[in-house]
mmCIF file of C-alpha atoms and ligand atoms in Angstrom:
data_model
loop_
_atom_site.group_PDB
_atom_site.id
_atom_site.type_symbol
_atom_site.label_atom_id
_atom_site.label_comp_id
_atom_site.label_asym_id
_atom_site.label_seq_id
_atom_site.Cartn_x
_atom_site.Cartn_y
_atom_site.Cartn_z
ATOM 1 C CA UNK U 34 127.967 129.911 153.416
ATOM 2 C CA UNK U 35 128.901 132.676 155.846
ATOM 3 C CA UNK U 36 125.723 132.444 157.855
ATOM 4 C CA UNK U 37 126.330 128.777 158.629
ATOM 5 C CA UNK U 38 126.778 128.004 162.316
ATOM 6 C CA UNK U 39 130.398 127.536 163.361
ATOM 7 C CA UNK U 40 129.895 123.893 164.307
ATOM 8 C CA UNK U 41 128.838 122.812 160.841
ATOM 9 C CA UNK U 42 131.870 124.517 159.326
ATOM 10 C CA UNK U 43 134.430 123.161 161.752
ATOM 11 C CA UNK U 44 133.366 119.635 162.676
ATOM 12 C CA UNK U 45 133.728 117.633 159.485
ATOM 13 C CA UNK U 46 130.931 115.231 158.639
ATOM 14 C CA UNK U 47 131.242 112.356 156.216
ATOM 15 C CA UNK U 48 128.887 109.496 155.543
ATOM 16 C CA UNK U 49 127.901 106.659 153.292
ATOM 17 C CA UNK U 50 125.076 107.036 150.798
ATOM 18 C CA UNK U 51 123.137 104.046 149.541
ATOM 19 C CA UNK U 52 119.656 102.572 149.333
ATOM 20 C CA UNK U 53 119.158 100.677 151.562
ATOM 21 C CA UNK U 54 122.019 101.587 153.880
ATOM 22 C CA UNK U 55 121.217 99.909 157.220
ATOM 23 C CA UNK U 56 123.628 96.998 156.665
ATOM 24 C CA UNK U 57 126.656 99.093 155.752
ATOM 25 C CA UNK U 58 129.660 98.499 158.007
ATOM 26 C CA UNK U 59 131.294 101.774 157.002
ATOM 27 C CA UNK U 60 129.872 103.771 159.958
ATOM 28 C CA UNK U 61 131.412 101.258 162.423
ATOM 29 C CA UNK U 62 134.707 101.369 160.577
ATOM 30 C CA UNK U 63 135.065 105.144 160.349
ATOM 31 C CA UNK U 64 133.519 105.576 163.819
ATOM 32 C CA UNK U 65 136.238 103.327 165.215
ATOM 33 C CA UNK U 66 138.974 105.432 163.635
ATOM 34 C CA UNK U 67 137.428 108.750 164.741
ATOM 35 C CA UNK U 68 137.299 107.512 168.326
ATOM 36 C CA UNK U 69 140.717 105.916 168.238
ATOM 37 C CA UNK U 70 142.447 109.062 166.976
ATOM 38 C CA UNK U 71 140.306 111.437 169.059
ATOM 39 C CA UNK U 72 139.152 113.320 165.964
ATOM 40 C CA UNK U 73 136.172 115.663 166.282
ATOM 41 C CA UNK U 74 134.152 114.482 163.307
ATOM 42 C CA UNK U 75 131.121 112.417 162.409
ATOM 43 C CA UNK U 76 130.460 109.611 159.956
ATOM 44 C CA UNK U 77 126.846 108.644 159.385
ATOM 45 C CA UNK U 78 124.736 106.382 157.165
ATOM 46 C CA UNK U 79 122.594 108.441 154.772
ATOM 47 C CA UNK U 80 119.736 106.616 153.046
ATOM 48 C CA UNK U 81 119.261 108.173 149.596
ATOM 49 C CA UNK U 82 116.642 106.938 147.120
ATOM 50 C CA UNK U 83 117.836 106.912 143.494
ATOM 51 C CA UNK U 84 115.486 109.730 142.487
ATOM 52 C CA UNK U 85 116.910 111.972 145.230
ATOM 53 C CA UNK U 86 120.600 111.426 144.514
ATOM 54 C CA UNK U 87 121.316 114.619 142.552
ATOM 55 C CA UNK U 88 119.496 116.842 145.035
ATOM 56 C CA UNK U 89 121.130 115.221 148.077
ATOM 57 C CA UNK U 90 124.622 115.529 146.565
ATOM 58 C CA UNK U 91 124.078 119.234 145.983
ATOM 59 C CA UNK U 92 122.860 119.715 149.545
ATOM 60 C CA UNK U 93 125.483 117.684 151.428
ATOM 61 C CA UNK U 94 128.394 120.163 151.185
ATOM 62 C CA UNK U 95 126.104 122.939 152.444
ATOM 63 C CA UNK U 96 125.193 120.750 155.429
ATOM 64 C CA UNK U 97 128.805 120.411 156.571
ATOM 65 C CA UNK U 98 129.707 117.205 154.741
ATOM 66 C CA UNK U 99 133.295 117.037 153.532
ATOM 67 C CA UNK U 100 132.749 113.846 151.593
ATOM 68 C CA UNK U 101 131.016 110.498 151.379
ATOM 69 C CA UNK U 102 131.368 106.891 150.513
ATOM 70 C CA UNK U 103 129.003 105.596 147.901
ATOM 71 C CA UNK U 104 127.449 102.171 147.780
ATOM 72 C CA UNK U 105 124.734 100.275 145.885
ATOM 73 C CA UNK U 106 122.866 101.480 143.839
ATOM 74 C CA UNK U 107 124.670 104.824 143.366
ATOM 75 C CA UNK U 108 128.250 103.836 142.517
ATOM 76 C CA UNK U 109 127.758 104.266 138.768
ATOM 77 C CA UNK U 110 125.293 107.162 138.745
ATOM 78 C CA UNK U 111 127.478 109.466 140.889
ATOM 79 C CA UNK U 112 129.991 109.674 138.028
ATOM 80 C CA UNK U 113 127.630 111.776 135.949
ATOM 81 C CA UNK U 114 126.980 114.094 138.879
ATOM 82 C CA UNK U 115 130.620 114.657 139.875
ATOM 83 C CA UNK U 116 132.673 117.600 138.568
ATOM 84 C CA UNK U 117 135.979 115.725 138.627
ATOM 85 C CA UNK U 118 136.287 111.975 138.080
ATOM 86 C CA UNK U 119 139.671 110.276 138.577
ATOM 87 C CA UNK U 120 140.997 108.153 135.712
ATOM 88 C CA UNK U 121 140.652 104.950 137.685
ATOM 89 C CA UNK U 122 137.025 105.689 138.629
ATOM 90 C CA UNK U 123 136.277 106.417 134.975
ATOM 91 C CA UNK U 124 137.975 103.197 133.858
ATOM 92 C CA UNK U 125 136.173 101.120 136.472
ATOM 93 C CA UNK U 126 132.914 102.913 135.663
ATOM 94 C CA UNK U 127 132.046 103.502 139.313
ATOM 95 C CA UNK U 128 133.038 105.623 142.309
ATOM 96 C CA UNK U 129 133.027 104.697 145.990
ATOM 97 C CA UNK U 130 134.610 107.831 147.493
ATOM 98 C CA UNK U 131 133.508 111.449 147.082
ATOM 99 C CA UNK U 132 135.320 114.552 148.263
ATOM 100 C CA UNK U 133 133.365 117.802 148.513
ATOM 101 C CA UNK U 134 136.017 120.388 147.789
ATOM 102 C CA UNK U 135 136.040 123.849 149.375
ATOM 103 C CA UNK U 136 135.446 125.356 145.899
ATOM 104 C CA UNK U 137 132.137 123.473 145.776
ATOM 105 C CA UNK U 138 133.260 120.855 143.270
ATOM 106 C CA UNK U 139 132.536 117.170 143.758
ATOM 107 C CA UNK U 140 135.555 114.929 143.229
ATOM 108 C CA UNK U 141 134.810 111.208 142.603
ATOM 109 C CA UNK U 142 137.341 108.424 143.069
ATOM 110 C CA UNK U 143 137.359 104.652 143.289
ATOM 111 C CA UNK U 144 139.492 103.101 146.042
ATOM 112 C CA UNK U 145 138.159 99.527 145.743
ATOM 113 C CA UNK U 146 141.099 98.387 143.618
ATOM 114 C CA UNK U 147 143.543 100.018 146.019
ATOM 115 C CA UNK U 148 141.785 98.206 148.901
ATOM 116 C CA UNK U 149 141.960 94.908 147.053
ATOM 117 C CA UNK U 150 145.727 95.118 146.483
ATOM 118 C CA UNK U 151 146.499 96.570 149.930
ATOM 119 C CA UNK U 152 144.646 93.649 151.541
ATOM 120 C CA UNK U 153 146.707 91.094 149.626
ATOM 121 C CA UNK U 154 149.972 92.897 150.371
ATOM 122 C CA UNK U 155 149.171 93.103 154.078
ATOM 123 C CA UNK U 156 148.378 89.401 154.439
ATOM 124 C CA UNK U 157 150.701 87.921 151.793
ATOM 125 C CA UNK U 158 153.674 90.301 151.613
ATOM 126 C CA UNK U 159 155.576 87.877 149.354
ATOM 127 C CA UNK U 160 152.899 87.986 146.647
ATOM 128 C CA UNK U 161 154.337 88.891 143.251
ATOM 129 C CA UNK U 162 151.693 90.056 140.748
ATOM 130 C CA UNK U 163 153.626 89.138 137.598
ATOM 131 C CA UNK U 164 154.757 85.668 138.663
ATOM 132 C CA UNK U 165 152.046 84.087 136.495
ATOM 133 C CA UNK U 166 148.553 84.658 135.129
ATOM 134 C CA UNK U 167 145.807 86.017 137.373
ATOM 135 C CA UNK U 168 142.304 84.519 137.117
ATOM 136 C CA UNK U 169 139.241 86.556 138.016
ATOM 137 C CA UNK U 170 135.863 84.862 138.465
ATOM 138 C CA UNK U 171 133.055 87.362 137.887
ATOM 139 C CA UNK U 172 132.671 90.503 135.804
ATOM 140 C CA UNK U 173 130.417 92.795 137.848
ATOM 141 C CA UNK U 174 131.279 96.160 139.361
ATOM 142 C CA UNK U 175 133.604 94.722 142.005
ATOM 143 C CA UNK U 176 135.403 92.601 139.404
ATOM 144 C CA UNK U 177 136.099 95.689 137.300
ATOM 145 C CA UNK U 178 137.940 97.319 140.210
ATOM 146 C CA UNK U 179 139.918 94.096 140.762
ATOM 147 C CA UNK U 180 140.854 93.866 137.075
ATOM 148 C CA UNK U 181 141.980 97.502 136.965
ATOM 149 C CA UNK U 182 144.159 97.107 140.057
ATOM 150 C CA UNK U 183 145.708 93.793 139.011
ATOM 151 C CA UNK U 184 146.682 95.226 135.623
ATOM 152 C CA UNK U 185 148.047 98.344 137.289
ATOM 153 C CA UNK U 186 150.099 96.135 139.636
ATOM 154 C CA UNK U 187 151.835 94.527 136.679
ATOM 155 C CA UNK U 188 149.900 91.318 135.996
ATOM 156 C CA UNK U 189 150.856 90.330 132.447
ATOM 157 C CA UNK U 190 147.948 87.975 131.699
ATOM 158 C CA UNK U 191 144.515 88.390 133.221
ATOM 159 C CA UNK U 192 142.039 85.582 132.671
ATOM 160 C CA UNK U 193 138.379 86.230 133.334
ATOM 161 C CA UNK U 194 135.168 84.241 133.287
ATOM 162 C CA UNK U 195 131.584 85.170 134.027
ATOM 163 C CA UNK U 196 128.223 83.426 133.929
ATOM 164 C CA UNK U 197 127.056 86.176 131.567
ATOM 165 C CA UNK U 198 129.922 86.067 129.075
ATOM 166 C CA UNK U 199 129.177 89.435 127.470
ATOM 167 C CA UNK U 200 130.190 91.276 130.654
ATOM 168 C CA UNK U 201 133.615 89.592 130.557
ATOM 169 C CA UNK U 202 133.924 90.453 126.839
ATOM 170 C CA UNK U 203 133.108 94.041 127.700
ATOM 171 C CA UNK U 204 135.951 94.109 130.238
ATOM 172 C CA UNK U 205 138.343 92.759 127.623
ATOM 173 C CA UNK U 206 137.293 95.413 125.122
ATOM 174 C CA UNK U 207 137.839 98.174 127.698
ATOM 175 C CA UNK U 208 140.949 96.907 129.494
ATOM 176 C CA UNK U 209 142.878 95.565 126.530
ATOM 177 C CA UNK U 210 144.793 92.612 125.171
ATOM 178 C CA UNK U 211 146.195 91.304 128.463
ATOM 179 C CA UNK U 212 142.634 90.196 129.284
ATOM 180 C CA UNK U 213 141.659 86.698 128.078
ATOM 181 C CA UNK U 214 138.025 85.592 128.336
ATOM 182 C CA UNK U 215 137.172 82.006 129.293
ATOM 183 C CA UNK U 216 133.751 80.487 128.878
ATOM 184 C CA UNK U 217 131.870 79.887 132.150
ATOM 185 C CA UNK U 218 131.524 76.220 131.243
ATOM 186 C CA UNK U 219 135.320 75.974 131.059
ATOM 187 C CA UNK U 220 136.102 78.124 134.068
ATOM 188 C CA UNK U 221 138.073 75.298 135.727
ATOM 189 C CA UNK U 222 140.648 75.397 132.886
ATOM 190 C CA UNK U 223 141.296 79.047 133.587
ATOM 191 C CA UNK U 224 142.937 78.085 136.880
ATOM 192 C CA UNK U 225 145.610 75.958 135.211
ATOM 193 C CA UNK U 226 148.917 77.764 135.784
ATOM 194 C CA UNK U 227 147.264 80.777 137.451
ATOM 195 C CA UNK U 228 149.262 82.249 140.344
ATOM 196 C CA UNK U 229 146.492 84.527 141.629
ATOM 197 C CA UNK U 230 142.812 83.531 141.725
ATOM 198 C CA UNK U 231 140.003 85.844 142.790
ATOM 199 C CA UNK U 232 136.327 85.165 143.424
ATOM 200 C CA UNK U 233 134.657 88.445 142.483
ATOM 201 C CA UNK U 234 131.145 87.001 142.265
ATOM 202 C CA UNK U 235 128.659 87.051 145.126
ATOM 203 C CA UNK U 236 128.655 83.256 145.243
ATOM 204 C CA UNK U 237 129.608 81.791 148.591
ATOM 205 C CA UNK U 238 127.984 84.673 150.445
ATOM 206 C CA UNK U 239 125.668 83.708 153.337
ATOM 207 C CA UNK U 240 122.333 82.661 151.877
ATOM 208 C CA UNK U 241 123.736 82.184 148.359
ATOM 209 C CA UNK U 242 124.985 79.022 146.702
ATOM 210 C CA UNK U 243 128.700 78.246 146.841
ATOM 211 C CA UNK U 244 130.916 78.850 143.825
ATOM 212 C CA UNK U 245 130.640 75.707 141.727
ATOM 213 C CA UNK U 246 133.763 75.964 139.610
ATOM 214 C CA UNK U 247 136.006 72.873 139.749
ATOM 215 C CA UNK U 248 139.182 73.839 141.579
ATOM 216 C CA UNK U 249 141.261 70.762 140.665
ATOM 217 C CA UNK U 250 143.698 72.870 138.650
ATOM 218 C CA UNK U 251 144.559 75.134 141.603
ATOM 219 C CA UNK U 252 148.237 74.572 142.376
ATOM 220 C CA UNK U 253 149.693 74.733 145.896
ATOM 221 C CA UNK U 254 151.264 78.115 146.543
ATOM 222 C CA UNK U 255 148.697 79.985 144.437
ATOM 223 C CA UNK U 256 147.215 83.063 146.042
ATOM 224 C CA UNK U 257 143.435 82.662 146.413
ATOM 225 C CA UNK U 258 141.304 85.553 147.583
ATOM 226 C CA UNK U 259 137.580 86.151 147.849
ATOM 227 C CA UNK U 260 135.698 89.447 147.784
ATOM 228 C CA UNK U 261 132.931 87.872 149.862
ATOM 229 C CA UNK U 262 133.515 88.385 153.599
ATOM 230 C CA UNK U 263 130.275 87.047 155.065
ATOM 231 C CA UNK U 264 131.341 84.388 155.945
ATOM 232 C CA UNK U 265 135.042 85.180 156.258
ATOM 233 C CA UNK U 266 135.917 81.620 155.346
ATOM 234 C CA UNK U 267 133.969 80.954 152.152
ATOM 235 C CA UNK U 268 133.693 77.461 150.635
ATOM 236 C CA UNK U 269 136.053 78.685 147.882
ATOM 237 C CA UNK U 270 138.730 79.737 150.389
ATOM 238 C CA UNK U 271 138.273 76.536 152.389
ATOM 239 C CA UNK U 272 138.884 74.374 149.360
ATOM 240 C CA UNK U 273 141.776 76.531 148.159
ATOM 241 C CA UNK U 274 143.417 76.250 151.567
ATOM 242 C CA UNK U 275 142.951 72.480 151.547
ATOM 243 C CA UNK U 276 144.784 72.460 148.208
ATOM 244 C CA UNK U 277 147.761 74.277 149.690
ATOM 245 C CA UNK U 278 146.971 77.771 148.397
ATOM 246 C CA UNK U 279 147.756 80.947 150.348
ATOM 247 C CA UNK U 280 144.400 82.501 151.172
ATOM 248 C CA UNK U 281 143.308 86.065 151.913
ATOM 249 C CA UNK U 282 139.738 86.770 153.029
ATOM 250 C CA UNK U 283 137.685 89.680 151.720
ATOM 251 C CA UNK U 284 137.214 91.759 154.875
ATOM 252 C CA UNK U 285 140.546 93.544 154.491
ATOM 253 C CA UNK U 286 139.488 94.975 151.128
ATOM 254 C CA UNK U 287 136.565 96.712 152.843
ATOM 255 C CA UNK U 288 138.890 98.045 155.555
ATOM 256 C CA UNK U 289 141.629 99.256 153.216
ATOM 257 C CA UNK U 290 139.325 100.898 150.655
ATOM 258 C CA UNK U 291 138.087 103.154 153.453
ATOM 259 C CA UNK U 292 141.513 104.533 154.418
ATOM 260 C CA UNK U 293 142.107 107.065 151.596
ATOM 261 C CA UNK U 294 138.685 108.678 152.124
ATOM 262 C CA UNK U 295 139.200 108.936 155.885
ATOM 263 C CA UNK U 296 142.559 110.610 155.341
ATOM 264 C CA UNK U 297 141.123 113.152 152.895
ATOM 265 C CA UNK U 298 138.135 114.030 155.072
ATOM 266 C CA UNK U 299 139.626 113.905 158.556
ATOM 267 C CA UNK U 300 143.306 114.595 157.920
ATOM 268 C CA UNK U 301 144.916 111.452 159.254
ATOM 269 C CA UNK U 302 145.949 108.260 157.495
ATOM 270 C CA UNK U 303 144.275 105.529 159.595
ATOM 271 C CA UNK U 304 145.727 102.117 160.358
ATOM 272 C CA UNK U 305 144.168 98.854 159.232
ATOM 273 C CA UNK U 306 144.954 96.339 161.959
ATOM 274 C CA UNK U 307 143.436 93.529 164.028
ATOM 275 C CA UNK U 308 141.762 95.967 166.392
ATOM 276 C CA UNK U 309 139.828 97.448 163.459
ATOM 277 C CA UNK U 310 138.988 93.991 162.130
ATOM 278 C CA UNK U 311 137.585 92.985 165.505
ATOM 279 C CA UNK U 312 135.540 96.184 165.772
ATOM 280 C CA UNK U 313 133.987 95.657 162.343
ATOM 281 C CA UNK U 314 133.283 91.982 162.990
ATOM 282 C CA UNK U 315 131.708 92.597 166.424
HETATM 283 P P1 ATR E 472 129.170 93.630 142.335
HETATM 284 O O1 ATR E 472 129.166 95.116 142.187
HETATM 285 O O2 ATR E 472 129.206 93.161 143.759
HETATM 286 O O3 ATR E 472 130.236 92.999 141.514
HETATM 287 P P2 ATR E 472 127.246 92.780 140.352
HETATM 288 O O4 ATR E 472 127.708 93.831 139.410
HETATM 289 O O5 ATR E 472 125.800 92.512 140.499
HETATM 290 O O6 ATR E 472 127.748 93.119 141.824
HETATM 291 O O7 ATR E 472 128.024 91.425 139.996
HETATM 292 C C1 ATR E 472 127.777 90.209 140.653
HETATM 293 C C2 ATR E 472 128.694 89.134 140.070
HETATM 294 O O8 ATR E 472 128.360 87.866 140.650
HETATM 295 C C3 ATR E 472 128.542 88.959 138.551
HETATM 296 O O9 ATR E 472 129.759 88.489 138.043
HETATM 297 C C4 ATR E 472 127.456 87.880 138.505
HETATM 298 O O10 ATR E 472 127.389 87.182 137.289
HETATM 299 P P3 ATR E 472 126.410 87.735 136.117
HETATM 300 O O11 ATR E 472 127.128 88.884 135.485
HETATM 301 O O12 ATR E 472 126.243 86.584 135.218
HETATM 302 O O13 ATR E 472 125.136 88.142 136.805
HETATM 303 C C5 ATR E 472 127.922 86.973 139.612
HETATM 304 N N1 ATR E 472 126.882 86.089 140.118
HETATM 305 C C6 ATR E 472 125.897 86.397 140.996
HETATM 306 N N2 ATR E 472 125.128 85.304 141.239
HETATM 307 C C7 ATR E 472 125.638 84.301 140.485
HETATM 308 C C8 ATR E 472 125.289 82.920 140.292
HETATM 309 N N3 ATR E 472 124.265 82.359 140.941
HETATM 310 N N4 ATR E 472 126.037 82.200 139.426
HETATM 311 C C9 ATR E 472 127.078 82.749 138.777
HETATM 312 N N5 ATR E 472 127.463 84.034 138.929
HETATM 313 C C10 ATR E 472 126.754 84.794 139.773
#
């Protein structure tokens, strides 16, 4: 360590590891904050093939990296390579934020659930998690983070449905009795009386079919949010809005999940505001 050049020790570098990584918006997001706060640091996309993950993670701290975000397909596999895994990352079964500690240990956390809740609170400050049941559509990796954060926020009944039912059953067995599984064929019924409804599938994303769940049971005043943010206004959000729901798009979750990592690596809690939104959308 001592023969490292000064620059690599003093200018912190963070990045995002994934495969492929070209489409990640994280470099724009963190780059915006670095520039805005005048911080001497770098944030770069790092393409890492699955077979190279362990070796790259060992090398990154020696190259001046203070941490990294993790995206597909490494979010699950980094858990086995980390020295310290937070409880929420273990419960979700995936990590999106790594901190390379000065003692050489790799600390893995998951801030997706935090980002999900912070996005709702920013755009719908009057939202009350325990006002009524929450309904989550989807049971993939992103849905697991949503489920964990909704339960942590105090939701008393969490309904979930998924095309592949076994994944929803798995979530119930891991997250406990507040979780109620609905069959995909009866997903519309799940919305009856729900006060919070979340699309955590990839349906509605550009180039993919729209979510085809009947939304007739959505009551006005329900909070509807989508994890998809390309497009910002998904067919699900459009219909929910037409039914009088309060809607929150998915971009803010991406922005907010990035904030804790930035603060740990670069020493300043960054703001999530319209300027950042515009920079990421540009
Ligand atoms: P992520 O980490 O983004 O959640 P994922 O783990 O691949 O990605 O999960 C994608 C989610 O979208 C799952 O709930 C998936 O349903 P399955 O578990 O049945 O695959 C859902 N999904 C994707 N395409 C779908 C489609 N055409 N119809 C229904 N659900 C779909």
